[in-house]
Short mmCIF file of C-alpha atoms in Angstrom, two decimals:
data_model
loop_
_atom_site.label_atom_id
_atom_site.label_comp_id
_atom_site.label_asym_id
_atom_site.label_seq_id
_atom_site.Cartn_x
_atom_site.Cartn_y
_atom_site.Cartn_z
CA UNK A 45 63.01 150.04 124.22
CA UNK A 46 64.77 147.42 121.75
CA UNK A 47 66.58 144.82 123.33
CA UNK A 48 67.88 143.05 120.07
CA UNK A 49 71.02 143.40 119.16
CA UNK A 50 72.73 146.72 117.24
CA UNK A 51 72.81 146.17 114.07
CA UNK A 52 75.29 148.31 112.18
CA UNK A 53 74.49 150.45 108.92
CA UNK A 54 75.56 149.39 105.55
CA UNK A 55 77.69 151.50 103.94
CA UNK A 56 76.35 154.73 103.12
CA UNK A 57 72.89 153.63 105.01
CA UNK A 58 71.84 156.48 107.80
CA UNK A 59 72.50 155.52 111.19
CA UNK A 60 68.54 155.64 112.94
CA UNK A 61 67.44 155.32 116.11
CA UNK A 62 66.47 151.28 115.61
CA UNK A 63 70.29 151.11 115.03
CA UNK A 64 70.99 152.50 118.88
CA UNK A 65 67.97 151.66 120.68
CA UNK A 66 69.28 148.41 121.60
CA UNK A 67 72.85 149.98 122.91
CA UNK A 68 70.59 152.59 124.70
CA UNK A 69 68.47 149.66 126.22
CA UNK A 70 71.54 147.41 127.46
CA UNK A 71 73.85 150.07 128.85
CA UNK A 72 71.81 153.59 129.70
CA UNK A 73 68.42 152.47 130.12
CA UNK A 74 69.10 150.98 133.45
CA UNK A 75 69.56 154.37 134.86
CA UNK A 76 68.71 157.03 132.46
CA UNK A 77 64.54 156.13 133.10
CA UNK A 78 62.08 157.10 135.17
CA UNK A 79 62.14 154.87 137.63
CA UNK A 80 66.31 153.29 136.70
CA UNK A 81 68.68 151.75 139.09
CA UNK A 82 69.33 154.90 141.13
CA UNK A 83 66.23 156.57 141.12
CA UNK A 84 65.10 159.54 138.64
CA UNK A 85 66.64 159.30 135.41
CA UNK A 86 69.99 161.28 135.91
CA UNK A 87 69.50 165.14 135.16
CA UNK A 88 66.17 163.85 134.19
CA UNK A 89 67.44 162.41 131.11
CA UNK A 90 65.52 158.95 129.73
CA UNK A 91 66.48 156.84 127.29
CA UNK A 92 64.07 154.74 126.73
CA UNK A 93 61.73 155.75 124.04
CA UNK A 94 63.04 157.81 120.68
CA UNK A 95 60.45 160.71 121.83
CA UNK A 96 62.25 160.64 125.22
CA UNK A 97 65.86 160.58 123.53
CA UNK A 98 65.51 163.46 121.31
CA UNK A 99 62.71 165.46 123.73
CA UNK A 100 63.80 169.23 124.02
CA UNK A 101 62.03 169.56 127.49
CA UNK A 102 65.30 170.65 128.69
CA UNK A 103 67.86 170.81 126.59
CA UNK A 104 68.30 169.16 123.38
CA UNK A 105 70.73 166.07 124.04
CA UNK A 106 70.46 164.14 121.04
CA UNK A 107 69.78 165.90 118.04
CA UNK A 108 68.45 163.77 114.86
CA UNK A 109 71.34 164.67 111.92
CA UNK A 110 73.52 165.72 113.84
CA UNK A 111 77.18 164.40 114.75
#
């Protein structure tokens, strides 16, 4: 995972995962992995990798496009 800093879109520039990685790496990636803080990623959930964000293995959680 990123650990640069966020950079923000320009105006009217998509918002992509390189944008959030490095929130996702600072403030969820601590726990939400497989081996975080606490344990197992809660409800199994990783952030860590794009694939892993946006996996359907579940549920979809993060879905690319939309709000």
């Amino acid at each position: 995972v990123a650990t640069s800093a966020a950079r923000q879109p320009a105006p009217g520039e998509a918002l992509t995962y390189a944008h959030v990685a490095p929130v996702f790496a600072r403030h969820c990636a601590r726990c939400h992995a497989e081996n975080g803080q606490m344990g197992a990623a809660p409800e199994g959930y990783c952030l860590t990798s794009y694939d892993a964000t946006v996996s359907t293995n579940d549920r979809a959680r993060v879905v690319p496009g939309q709000p």
